[in-house]
């Protein structure tokens, strides 16, 4: 059973309940103060408490997504799973592919991800394992493919891409189950409010349980390189997606929103468009980032501070959307960032910053879900439409 499987939790609950019943029934028989009865009592207590603790830990892990598989837990950063299916002559062996199908992630636990029907009518959501040739990192992701992707009329088109990032330490599944991203995108595309777009759903926690804030950690995981080089390279090797930065966007909520703005501002040559839903504008120093993510490197810390970049570096050629509410705890920080961004955009017309500020709402999925349709529409308006990569006859 998979680490995130609900069936595993149910099995442990049954085992724990059975151990509790056995303890109550056998305890009087194990009352003598001799070695074997004492060991028996210790064994019953150990099984009961171990199963209860396991259920608790698995439930917390499923809720927050620290680890998405046994491989993730026992061998962090290890190589991806290799499939045993055959491959066409001249094609790369499955074990060498950067994107491989996987049953990880828990997609089967979510009902009505997309309406029933063939992919050419409703689209499809894939669960895949992505491996990075540059960093050696690997992680599970979901890929939403619109119906047009399977339509023969579009078989030469390379689609725009949105990289969607969950918050920390949420699992990738939160984008499907809690934010309902593929469901919302499919409806917007069906009604013509959003162009056909491939949506890549990922988590910023590529090296769990550490919060790396999508930066290259000195002496640690190169998370920024993962999202800048590995993820685009892997996706282009497996899907018909655009190559130009104008065809790529990134967005997310909470930590995912912070990552989105940081990636676009630091590397608009990769992600030209970004939207941050309730983001931070600096990298926090807390226990999740091990106190100091940059290990005393003051320059690296400044480079990751978005306000510092606006005041001290040329504005990037990027389009940004900042999404928040007037009642959010960090609203003053949002006002400060937008003020600095306006000054920077006055001097650099290719730097565009828009904002969507609701009157109320908190740091919750309820609020993010309300903000999602407008965020997706804005991103779609700024992404380059599907491109025909081959000349038409």
mmCIF file of C-alpha atoms in Angstrom:
data_model
loop_
_atom_site.group_PDB
_atom_site.id
_atom_site.type_symbol
_atom_site.label_atom_id
_atom_site.label_comp_id
_atom_site.label_asym_id
_atom_site.label_seq_id
_atom_site.Cartn_x
_atom_site.Cartn_y
_atom_site.Cartn_z
ATOM 1 C CA UNK A 1 0.000 0.000 0.000
ATOM 2 C CA UNK A 2 1.129 3.536 -0.784
ATOM 3 C CA UNK A 3 2.271 5.771 2.058
ATOM 4 C CA UNK A 4 -0.568 8.228 1.419
ATOM 5 C CA UNK A 5 -3.220 5.549 0.943
ATOM 6 C CA UNK A 6 -6.332 5.813 3.101
ATOM 7 C CA UNK A 7 -6.450 2.023 3.094
ATOM 8 C CA UNK A 8 -3.165 1.951 5.034
ATOM 9 C CA UNK A 9 -4.664 4.137 7.764
ATOM 10 C CA UNK A 10 -7.792 1.965 7.942
ATOM 11 C CA UNK A 11 -5.692 -1.192 8.233
ATOM 12 C CA UNK A 12 -3.684 0.351 11.083
ATOM 13 C CA UNK A 13 -6.885 1.440 12.840
ATOM 14 C CA UNK A 14 -8.188 -2.141 12.645
ATOM 15 C CA UNK A 15 -4.870 -3.497 13.912
ATOM 16 C CA UNK A 16 -4.859 -0.965 16.750
ATOM 17 C CA UNK A 17 -8.442 -1.772 17.727
ATOM 18 C CA UNK A 18 -7.654 -5.487 17.680
ATOM 19 C CA UNK A 19 -4.575 -4.888 19.837
ATOM 20 C CA UNK A 20 -6.655 -2.893 22.331
ATOM 21 C CA UNK A 21 -9.276 -5.642 22.555
ATOM 22 C CA UNK A 22 -6.525 -8.248 22.948
ATOM 23 C CA UNK A 23 -4.944 -6.168 25.708
ATOM 24 C CA UNK A 24 -8.213 -5.957 27.657
ATOM 25 C CA UNK A 25 -8.881 -9.673 27.218
ATOM 26 C CA UNK A 26 -5.388 -10.978 27.902
ATOM 27 C CA UNK A 27 -4.308 -8.558 30.644
ATOM 28 C CA UNK A 28 -5.725 -10.637 33.560
ATOM 29 C CA UNK A 29 -4.028 -13.737 32.150
ATOM 30 C CA UNK A 30 -0.704 -11.868 31.972
ATOM 31 C CA UNK A 31 -0.850 -10.556 35.548
ATOM 32 C CA UNK A 32 1.778 -12.887 37.087
ATOM 33 C CA UNK A 33 5.091 -11.124 37.727
ATOM 34 C CA UNK A 34 7.154 -13.558 35.696
ATOM 35 C CA UNK A 35 9.312 -12.793 32.634
ATOM 36 C CA UNK A 36 6.971 -14.141 29.954
ATOM 37 C CA UNK A 37 3.762 -12.436 31.229
ATOM 38 C CA UNK A 38 5.672 -9.168 31.671
ATOM 39 C CA UNK A 39 6.998 -9.401 28.106
ATOM 40 C CA UNK A 40 3.476 -10.165 26.912
ATOM 41 C CA UNK A 41 2.106 -7.033 28.589
ATOM 42 C CA UNK A 42 4.910 -4.937 27.128
ATOM 43 C CA UNK A 43 4.256 -6.378 23.658
ATOM 44 C CA UNK A 44 0.535 -5.597 23.792
ATOM 45 C CA UNK A 45 1.169 -2.039 24.962
ATOM 46 C CA UNK A 46 3.832 -1.532 22.283
ATOM 47 C CA UNK A 47 1.578 -2.713 19.447
ATOM 48 C CA UNK A 48 -1.364 -0.614 20.666
ATOM 49 C CA UNK A 49 0.660 2.570 21.062
ATOM 50 C CA UNK A 50 2.696 2.039 17.890
ATOM 51 C CA UNK A 51 -0.421 1.652 15.750
ATOM 52 C CA UNK A 52 -2.084 4.689 17.350
ATOM 53 C CA UNK A 53 1.044 6.779 16.757
ATOM 54 C CA UNK A 54 1.332 5.526 13.176
ATOM 55 C CA UNK A 55 -2.268 6.512 12.433
ATOM 56 C CA UNK A 56 -1.602 9.970 13.858
ATOM 57 C CA UNK A 57 1.628 10.464 11.899
ATOM 58 C CA UNK A 58 0.147 9.178 8.634
ATOM 59 C CA UNK A 59 -2.896 11.437 9.025
ATOM 60 C CA UNK A 60 -0.687 14.479 9.609
ATOM 61 C CA UNK A 61 1.512 13.519 6.655
ATOM 62 C CA UNK A 62 -1.513 13.099 4.380
ATOM 63 C CA UNK A 63 -2.829 16.498 5.453
ATOM 64 C CA UNK A 64 0.422 18.396 4.980
ATOM 65 C CA UNK A 65 2.258 16.341 2.366
ATOM 66 C CA UNK A 66 5.698 16.076 3.962
ATOM 67 C CA UNK A 67 6.269 12.751 2.160
ATOM 68 C CA UNK A 68 4.255 11.462 -0.804
ATOM 69 C CA UNK A 69 5.623 7.911 -1.083
ATOM 70 C CA UNK A 70 7.679 5.280 0.736
ATOM 71 C CA UNK A 71 10.537 6.125 -1.599
ATOM 72 C CA UNK A 72 10.194 9.778 -0.617
ATOM 73 C CA UNK A 73 10.307 8.880 3.071
ATOM 74 C CA UNK A 74 13.002 6.213 3.095
ATOM 75 C CA UNK A 75 15.209 7.437 0.250
ATOM 76 C CA UNK A 76 14.831 11.222 -0.143
ATOM 77 C CA UNK A 77 16.257 12.509 -3.406
ATOM 78 C CA UNK A 78 16.574 9.028 -4.856
ATOM 79 C CA UNK A 79 16.132 8.169 -8.509
ATOM 80 C CA UNK A 80 12.659 7.807 -10.046
ATOM 81 C CA UNK A 81 10.796 4.574 -10.521
ATOM 82 C CA UNK A 82 11.692 2.695 -13.675
ATOM 83 C CA UNK A 83 8.869 1.158 -15.676
ATOM 84 C CA UNK A 84 9.212 -2.267 -17.238
ATOM 85 C CA UNK A 85 7.007 -1.729 -20.269
ATOM 86 C CA UNK A 86 8.528 -1.920 -23.731
ATOM 87 C CA UNK A 87 9.434 1.075 -25.887
ATOM 88 C CA UNK A 88 9.339 1.830 -29.553
ATOM 89 C CA UNK A 89 12.483 1.410 -31.658
ATOM 90 C CA UNK A 90 14.607 4.536 -31.416
ATOM 91 C CA UNK A 91 12.748 5.817 -28.351
ATOM 92 C CA UNK A 92 14.449 6.298 -25.021
ATOM 93 C CA UNK A 93 14.004 3.420 -22.576
ATOM 94 C CA UNK A 94 11.378 4.091 -19.929
ATOM 95 C CA UNK A 95 14.053 4.088 -17.219
ATOM 96 C CA UNK A 96 15.748 7.049 -18.961
ATOM 97 C CA UNK A 97 12.631 9.164 -19.435
ATOM 98 C CA UNK A 98 12.365 12.297 -17.343
ATOM 99 C CA UNK A 99 8.569 11.984 -16.960
ATOM 100 C CA UNK A 100 7.070 8.651 -16.022
ATOM 101 C CA UNK A 101 3.575 7.626 -14.943
ATOM 102 C CA UNK A 102 3.130 6.865 -11.253
ATOM 103 C CA UNK A 103 0.343 5.887 -8.884
ATOM 104 C CA UNK A 104 1.696 8.232 -6.213
ATOM 105 C CA UNK A 105 -0.076 11.398 -5.142
ATOM 106 C CA UNK A 106 -3.516 10.085 -4.173
ATOM 107 C CA UNK A 107 -5.423 11.240 -7.258
ATOM 108 C CA UNK A 108 -7.709 8.215 -6.989
ATOM 109 C CA UNK A 109 -9.015 9.512 -3.642
ATOM 110 C CA UNK A 110 -10.579 12.627 -5.220
ATOM 111 C CA UNK A 111 -14.020 12.294 -6.745
ATOM 112 C CA UNK A 112 -15.116 14.182 -9.844
ATOM 113 C CA UNK A 113 -11.731 15.656 -10.724
ATOM 114 C CA UNK A 114 -13.097 16.023 -14.261
ATOM 115 C CA UNK A 115 -16.513 15.146 -15.697
ATOM 116 C CA UNK A 116 -16.836 11.612 -17.077
ATOM 117 C CA UNK A 117 -15.977 11.301 -20.729
ATOM 118 C CA UNK A 118 -13.137 10.703 -23.175
ATOM 119 C CA UNK A 119 -10.050 12.974 -22.965
ATOM 120 C CA UNK A 120 -10.890 14.707 -26.257
ATOM 121 C CA UNK A 121 -14.101 15.949 -24.628
ATOM 122 C CA UNK A 122 -13.182 16.585 -20.976
ATOM 123 C CA UNK A 123 -9.387 16.557 -20.846
ATOM 124 C CA UNK A 124 -7.219 14.397 -18.606
ATOM 125 C CA UNK A 125 -5.178 14.617 -15.407
ATOM 126 C CA UNK A 126 -1.977 12.532 -15.315
ATOM 127 C CA UNK A 127 -0.050 11.569 -12.193
ATOM 128 C CA UNK A 128 3.635 11.537 -13.101
ATOM 129 C CA UNK A 129 7.082 11.319 -11.562
ATOM 130 C CA UNK A 130 9.421 14.029 -12.853
ATOM 131 C CA UNK A 131 13.189 13.611 -12.632
ATOM 132 C CA UNK A 132 15.691 16.429 -13.026
ATOM 133 C CA UNK A 133 18.911 15.759 -14.969
ATOM 134 C CA UNK A 134 20.499 18.950 -13.635
ATOM 135 C CA UNK A 135 19.784 18.604 -9.897
ATOM 136 C CA UNK A 136 19.100 14.887 -9.503
ATOM 137 C CA UNK A 137 15.873 15.765 -7.673
ATOM 138 C CA UNK A 138 12.614 13.983 -8.437
ATOM 139 C CA UNK A 139 9.040 14.539 -7.374
ATOM 140 C CA UNK A 140 5.463 13.546 -8.122
ATOM 141 C CA UNK A 141 3.246 15.991 -10.041
ATOM 142 C CA UNK A 142 -0.182 16.186 -11.673
ATOM 143 C CA UNK A 143 -0.540 17.333 -15.283
ATOM 144 C CA UNK A 144 -3.855 18.682 -16.556
ATOM 145 C CA UNK A 145 -4.220 18.349 -20.330
ATOM 146 C CA UNK A 146 -7.137 20.219 -21.946
ATOM 147 C CA UNK A 147 -9.483 18.477 -24.409
ATOM 148 C CA UNK A 148 -7.825 20.301 -27.311
ATOM 149 C CA UNK A 149 -4.582 18.489 -26.534
ATOM 150 C CA UNK A 150 -6.234 15.275 -27.800
ATOM 151 C CA UNK A 151 -8.046 16.876 -30.747
ATOM 152 C CA UNK A 152 -6.415 16.007 -34.119
ATOM 153 C CA UNK A 153 -6.937 19.628 -35.203
ATOM 154 C CA UNK A 154 -4.370 20.634 -32.555
ATOM 155 C CA UNK A 155 -1.896 17.817 -33.058
ATOM 156 C CA UNK A 156 0.835 20.243 -34.162
ATOM 157 C CA UNK A 157 0.102 22.873 -31.549
ATOM 158 C CA UNK A 158 2.407 23.477 -28.605
ATOM 159 C CA UNK A 159 0.316 24.630 -25.667
ATOM 160 C CA UNK A 160 1.024 27.327 -23.081
ATOM 161 C CA UNK A 161 1.967 26.075 -19.635
ATOM 162 C CA UNK A 162 1.021 27.122 -16.129
ATOM 163 C CA UNK A 163 3.129 25.779 -13.272
ATOM 164 C CA UNK A 164 0.900 25.783 -10.179
ATOM 165 C CA UNK A 165 2.605 25.578 -6.778
ATOM 166 C CA UNK A 166 0.943 24.521 -3.534
ATOM 167 C CA UNK A 167 1.743 26.121 -0.197
ATOM 168 C CA UNK A 168 4.175 24.758 2.356
ATOM 169 C CA UNK A 169 3.971 22.025 3.535
ATOM 170 C CA UNK A 170 0.869 21.092 1.587
ATOM 171 C CA UNK A 171 0.900 18.136 -0.827
ATOM 172 C CA UNK A 172 0.398 18.497 -4.548
ATOM 173 C CA UNK A 173 -3.013 16.886 -4.058
ATOM 174 C CA UNK A 174 -4.187 20.081 -2.308
ATOM 175 C CA UNK A 175 -4.249 21.784 -5.695
ATOM 176 C CA UNK A 176 -6.765 19.183 -6.891
ATOM 177 C CA UNK A 177 -8.731 18.373 -3.763
ATOM 178 C CA UNK A 178 -8.826 21.684 -1.866
ATOM 179 C CA UNK A 179 -8.172 24.390 -4.469
ATOM 180 C CA UNK A 180 -9.974 22.417 -7.223
ATOM 181 C CA UNK A 181 -7.605 23.783 -9.833
ATOM 182 C CA UNK A 182 -8.176 21.364 -12.758
ATOM 183 C CA UNK A 183 -11.929 21.510 -12.206
ATOM 184 C CA UNK A 184 -11.945 25.319 -12.282
ATOM 185 C CA UNK A 185 -9.588 25.541 -15.260
ATOM 186 C CA UNK A 186 -11.639 23.033 -17.245
ATOM 187 C CA UNK A 187 -14.817 25.052 -16.677
ATOM 188 C CA UNK A 188 -13.125 28.352 -17.611
ATOM 189 C CA UNK A 189 -11.745 26.798 -20.788
ATOM 190 C CA UNK A 190 -15.123 25.266 -21.623
ATOM 191 C CA UNK A 191 -16.812 28.675 -21.401
ATOM 192 C CA UNK A 192 -14.083 30.462 -23.358
ATOM 193 C CA UNK A 193 -12.767 32.484 -20.409
ATOM 194 C CA UNK A 194 -9.402 30.766 -20.570
ATOM 195 C CA UNK A 195 -7.367 29.517 -23.529
ATOM 196 C CA UNK A 196 -6.470 25.798 -23.721
ATOM 197 C CA UNK A 197 -3.547 25.464 -21.328
ATOM 198 C CA UNK A 198 -1.463 22.645 -19.873
ATOM 199 C CA UNK A 199 -1.376 23.010 -16.092
ATOM 200 C CA UNK A 200 1.444 21.430 -14.095
ATOM 201 C CA UNK A 201 0.605 20.974 -10.417
ATOM 202 C CA UNK A 202 3.559 20.665 -8.043
ATOM 203 C CA UNK A 203 4.678 21.441 -4.513
ATOM 204 C CA UNK A 204 7.574 23.701 -3.542
ATOM 205 C CA UNK A 205 8.723 21.104 -0.997
ATOM 206 C CA UNK A 206 11.048 19.097 -3.240
ATOM 207 C CA UNK A 207 13.290 18.147 -0.320
ATOM 208 C CA UNK A 208 10.788 17.310 2.444
ATOM 209 C CA UNK A 209 10.279 18.253 5.163
ATOM 210 C CA UNK A 210 12.487 21.314 4.703
ATOM 211 C CA UNK A 211 11.015 24.557 3.388
ATOM 212 C CA UNK A 212 13.457 25.662 0.680
ATOM 213 C CA UNK A 213 11.359 28.601 -0.622
ATOM 214 C CA UNK A 214 12.242 27.688 -4.224
ATOM 215 C CA UNK A 215 15.847 28.882 -3.926
ATOM 216 C CA UNK A 216 19.154 27.072 -4.326
ATOM 217 C CA UNK A 217 20.172 26.340 -0.743
ATOM 218 C CA UNK A 218 23.931 26.673 -0.105
ATOM 219 C CA UNK A 219 25.162 23.151 0.493
ATOM 220 C CA UNK A 220 21.598 21.870 0.092
ATOM 221 C CA UNK A 221 18.940 21.136 -2.531
ATOM 222 C CA UNK A 222 18.971 23.314 -5.643
ATOM 223 C CA UNK A 223 15.254 23.983 -5.691
ATOM 224 C CA UNK A 224 15.447 27.062 -7.910
ATOM 225 C CA UNK A 225 17.432 25.145 -10.527
ATOM 226 C CA UNK A 226 14.856 22.355 -10.292
ATOM 227 C CA UNK A 227 12.021 24.698 -11.283
ATOM 228 C CA UNK A 228 14.063 26.723 -13.772
ATOM 229 C CA UNK A 229 15.821 23.969 -15.701
ATOM 230 C CA UNK A 230 14.701 20.485 -14.739
ATOM 231 C CA UNK A 231 10.936 20.919 -14.755
ATOM 232 C CA UNK A 232 10.717 22.736 -18.139
ATOM 233 C CA UNK A 233 13.210 20.323 -19.719
ATOM 234 C CA UNK A 234 11.306 17.280 -18.471
ATOM 235 C CA UNK A 235 7.900 18.591 -19.529
ATOM 236 C CA UNK A 236 9.080 19.558 -22.998
ATOM 237 C CA UNK A 237 10.460 16.046 -23.425
ATOM 238 C CA UNK A 238 7.077 14.467 -22.722
ATOM 239 C CA UNK A 239 4.345 16.939 -23.718
ATOM 240 C CA UNK A 240 3.585 19.330 -26.571
ATOM 241 C CA UNK A 241 4.210 22.546 -24.666
ATOM 242 C CA UNK A 242 5.639 25.892 -25.714
ATOM 243 C CA UNK A 243 9.327 26.727 -25.488
ATOM 244 C CA UNK A 244 9.273 30.532 -25.321
ATOM 245 C CA UNK A 245 9.092 32.271 -21.944
ATOM 246 C CA UNK A 246 5.931 34.054 -23.148
ATOM 247 C CA UNK A 247 4.210 30.647 -23.172
ATOM 248 C CA UNK A 248 5.112 29.874 -19.571
ATOM 249 C CA UNK A 249 3.563 31.154 -16.373
ATOM 250 C CA UNK A 250 3.795 30.230 -12.712
ATOM 251 C CA UNK A 251 1.403 30.865 -9.847
ATOM 252 C CA UNK A 252 0.573 29.541 -6.421
ATOM 253 C CA UNK A 253 -0.887 30.288 -3.035
ATOM 254 C CA UNK A 254 0.967 31.115 0.196
ATOM 255 C CA UNK A 255 4.551 29.815 -0.144
ATOM 256 C CA UNK A 256 3.703 28.741 -3.684
ATOM 257 C CA UNK A 257 2.723 32.339 -4.458
ATOM 258 C CA UNK A 258 6.002 33.607 -3.012
ATOM 259 C CA UNK A 259 7.894 31.131 -5.186
ATOM 260 C CA UNK A 260 5.937 32.196 -8.268
ATOM 261 C CA UNK A 261 6.772 35.891 -7.912
ATOM 262 C CA UNK A 262 10.398 35.129 -7.048
ATOM 263 C CA UNK A 263 10.895 32.808 -10.042
ATOM 264 C CA UNK A 264 9.429 35.305 -12.519
ATOM 265 C CA UNK A 265 11.269 38.323 -11.102
ATOM 266 C CA UNK A 266 14.610 36.536 -10.975
ATOM 267 C CA UNK A 267 14.213 34.589 -14.219
ATOM 268 C CA UNK A 268 11.739 36.143 -16.664
ATOM 269 C CA UNK A 269 13.619 34.344 -19.444
ATOM 270 C CA UNK A 270 11.931 31.160 -18.179
ATOM 271 C CA UNK A 271 8.654 32.310 -16.608
ATOM 272 C CA UNK A 272 7.490 35.584 -18.141
ATOM 273 C CA UNK A 273 4.171 35.617 -16.247
ATOM 274 C CA UNK A 274 3.387 34.983 -12.581
ATOM 275 C CA UNK A 275 0.631 35.361 -10.028
ATOM 276 C CA UNK A 276 1.109 35.205 -6.268
ATOM 277 C CA UNK A 277 -1.940 34.510 -4.114
ATOM 278 C CA UNK A 278 -1.274 35.793 -0.575
ATOM 279 C CA UNK A 279 2.521 35.579 -0.949
ATOM 280 C CA UNK A 280 5.412 36.667 1.224
ATOM 281 C CA UNK A 281 7.995 38.965 -0.302
ATOM 282 C CA UNK A 282 11.006 37.844 1.717
ATOM 283 C CA UNK A 283 12.366 34.440 2.684
ATOM 284 C CA UNK A 284 11.436 33.755 6.328
ATOM 285 C CA UNK A 285 13.979 32.685 8.899
ATOM 286 C CA UNK A 286 12.170 30.101 10.990
ATOM 287 C CA UNK A 287 12.446 26.504 12.072
ATOM 288 C CA UNK A 288 11.089 25.272 8.738
ATOM 289 C CA UNK A 289 13.936 26.979 6.877
ATOM 290 C CA UNK A 290 16.445 25.847 9.536
ATOM 291 C CA UNK A 291 16.685 29.394 10.883
ATOM 292 C CA UNK A 292 18.859 30.746 8.070
ATOM 293 C CA UNK A 293 18.262 29.255 4.638
ATOM 294 C CA UNK A 294 21.253 31.081 3.150
ATOM 295 C CA UNK A 295 23.703 30.145 5.918
ATOM 296 C CA UNK A 296 24.990 33.653 6.468
ATOM 297 C CA UNK A 297 25.228 34.609 2.783
ATOM 298 C CA UNK A 298 23.829 38.147 3.038
ATOM 299 C CA UNK A 299 23.955 38.753 -0.721
ATOM 300 C CA UNK A 300 21.921 35.635 -1.488
ATOM 301 C CA UNK A 301 19.361 36.673 1.129
ATOM 302 C CA UNK A 302 19.041 40.137 -0.435
ATOM 303 C CA UNK A 303 18.677 38.665 -3.917
ATOM 304 C CA UNK A 304 15.666 36.647 -2.705
ATOM 305 C CA UNK A 305 14.041 39.740 -1.134
ATOM 306 C CA UNK A 306 11.592 41.036 -3.746
ATOM 307 C CA UNK A 307 11.377 44.546 -2.295
ATOM 308 C CA UNK A 308 15.162 44.839 -2.284
ATOM 309 C CA UNK A 309 15.276 43.771 -5.928
ATOM 310 C CA UNK A 310 12.754 46.424 -6.941
ATOM 311 C CA UNK A 311 14.770 49.168 -5.278
ATOM 312 C CA UNK A 312 18.274 48.070 -6.232
ATOM 313 C CA UNK A 313 18.081 46.147 -9.508
ATOM 314 C CA UNK A 314 16.581 46.861 -12.937
ATOM 315 C CA UNK A 315 12.945 45.807 -13.133
ATOM 316 C CA UNK A 316 12.459 42.498 -14.974
ATOM 317 C CA UNK A 317 10.559 42.135 -18.245
ATOM 318 C CA UNK A 318 7.733 40.214 -16.621
ATOM 319 C CA UNK A 319 4.016 40.473 -15.934
ATOM 320 C CA UNK A 320 2.961 39.905 -12.311
ATOM 321 C CA UNK A 321 -0.364 39.663 -10.517
ATOM 322 C CA UNK A 322 -0.538 40.082 -6.745
ATOM 323 C CA UNK A 323 -3.668 38.616 -5.146
ATOM 324 C CA UNK A 324 -4.623 39.241 -1.527
ATOM 325 C CA UNK A 325 -7.277 40.745 0.771
ATOM 326 C CA UNK A 326 -7.470 43.848 2.927
ATOM 327 C CA UNK A 327 -7.895 41.642 6.006
ATOM 328 C CA UNK A 328 -4.876 39.411 5.351
ATOM 329 C CA UNK A 329 -2.214 39.624 8.089
ATOM 330 C CA UNK A 330 0.506 40.602 5.617
ATOM 331 C CA UNK A 331 -1.575 43.219 3.774
ATOM 332 C CA UNK A 332 0.837 46.053 4.778
ATOM 333 C CA UNK A 333 3.660 44.071 3.137
ATOM 334 C CA UNK A 334 1.522 43.741 0.007
ATOM 335 C CA UNK A 335 0.902 47.490 -0.067
ATOM 336 C CA UNK A 336 4.632 48.118 0.277
ATOM 337 C CA UNK A 337 5.467 45.743 -2.576
ATOM 338 C CA UNK A 338 2.819 47.199 -4.896
ATOM 339 C CA UNK A 339 4.020 50.719 -4.196
ATOM 340 C CA UNK A 340 7.623 49.767 -5.035
ATOM 341 C CA UNK A 341 6.450 47.870 -8.108
ATOM 342 C CA UNK A 342 4.521 50.873 -9.420
ATOM 343 C CA UNK A 343 7.617 53.052 -9.182
ATOM 344 C CA UNK A 344 9.689 50.391 -10.945
ATOM 345 C CA UNK A 345 7.135 49.923 -13.734
ATOM 346 C CA UNK A 346 7.069 53.675 -14.398
ATOM 347 C CA UNK A 347 10.744 53.434 -15.352
ATOM 348 C CA UNK A 348 10.463 50.081 -17.136
ATOM 349 C CA UNK A 349 7.276 49.695 -19.240
ATOM 350 C CA UNK A 350 7.950 45.987 -19.867
ATOM 351 C CA UNK A 351 7.493 45.353 -16.133
ATOM 352 C CA UNK A 352 3.764 45.013 -15.484
ATOM 353 C CA UNK A 353 2.256 44.538 -12.023
ATOM 354 C CA UNK A 354 -1.495 44.198 -11.496
ATOM 355 C CA UNK A 355 -3.323 43.492 -8.255
ATOM 356 C CA UNK A 356 -6.522 41.799 -7.171
ATOM 357 C CA UNK A 357 -7.416 42.838 -3.624
ATOM 358 C CA UNK A 358 -10.639 41.533 -2.121
ATOM 359 C CA UNK A 359 -12.242 43.361 0.813
ATOM 360 C CA UNK A 360 -12.152 40.326 3.082
ATOM 361 C CA UNK A 361 -10.801 36.803 3.369
ATOM 362 C CA UNK A 362 -7.970 35.013 5.113
ATOM 363 C CA UNK A 363 -5.140 32.600 4.475
ATOM 364 C CA UNK A 364 -7.564 29.793 3.626
ATOM 365 C CA UNK A 365 -8.630 27.615 0.721
ATOM 366 C CA UNK A 366 -12.065 29.207 0.841
ATOM 367 C CA UNK A 367 -10.504 32.574 -0.023
ATOM 368 C CA UNK A 368 -8.040 31.171 -2.556
ATOM 369 C CA UNK A 369 -10.844 29.315 -4.303
ATOM 370 C CA UNK A 370 -12.770 32.578 -4.656
ATOM 371 C CA UNK A 371 -9.712 34.253 -6.149
ATOM 372 C CA UNK A 372 -8.752 31.418 -8.476
ATOM 373 C CA UNK A 373 -11.007 32.080 -11.531
ATOM 374 C CA UNK A 374 -9.907 35.718 -11.871
ATOM 375 C CA UNK A 375 -6.278 34.672 -11.358
ATOM 376 C CA UNK A 376 -6.470 32.040 -14.098
ATOM 377 C CA UNK A 377 -8.183 34.458 -16.483
ATOM 378 C CA UNK A 378 -5.459 37.059 -15.916
ATOM 379 C CA UNK A 379 -2.722 34.510 -16.525
ATOM 380 C CA UNK A 380 -4.427 33.217 -19.657
ATOM 381 C CA UNK A 381 -4.673 36.771 -21.023
ATOM 382 C CA UNK A 382 -0.903 37.172 -20.652
ATOM 383 C CA UNK A 383 0.243 33.759 -21.886
ATOM 384 C CA UNK A 384 1.038 33.319 -25.565
ATOM 385 C CA UNK A 385 -1.713 31.179 -27.201
ATOM 386 C CA UNK A 386 -1.019 27.679 -28.569
ATOM 387 C CA UNK A 387 1.677 27.818 -31.242
ATOM 388 C CA UNK A 388 1.808 25.792 -34.448
ATOM 389 C CA UNK A 389 5.346 24.369 -34.443
ATOM 390 C CA UNK A 390 5.109 23.033 -38.011
ATOM 391 C CA UNK A 391 4.242 24.898 -41.210
ATOM 392 C CA UNK A 392 0.765 24.185 -42.421
ATOM 393 C CA UNK A 393 0.420 22.880 -45.998
#
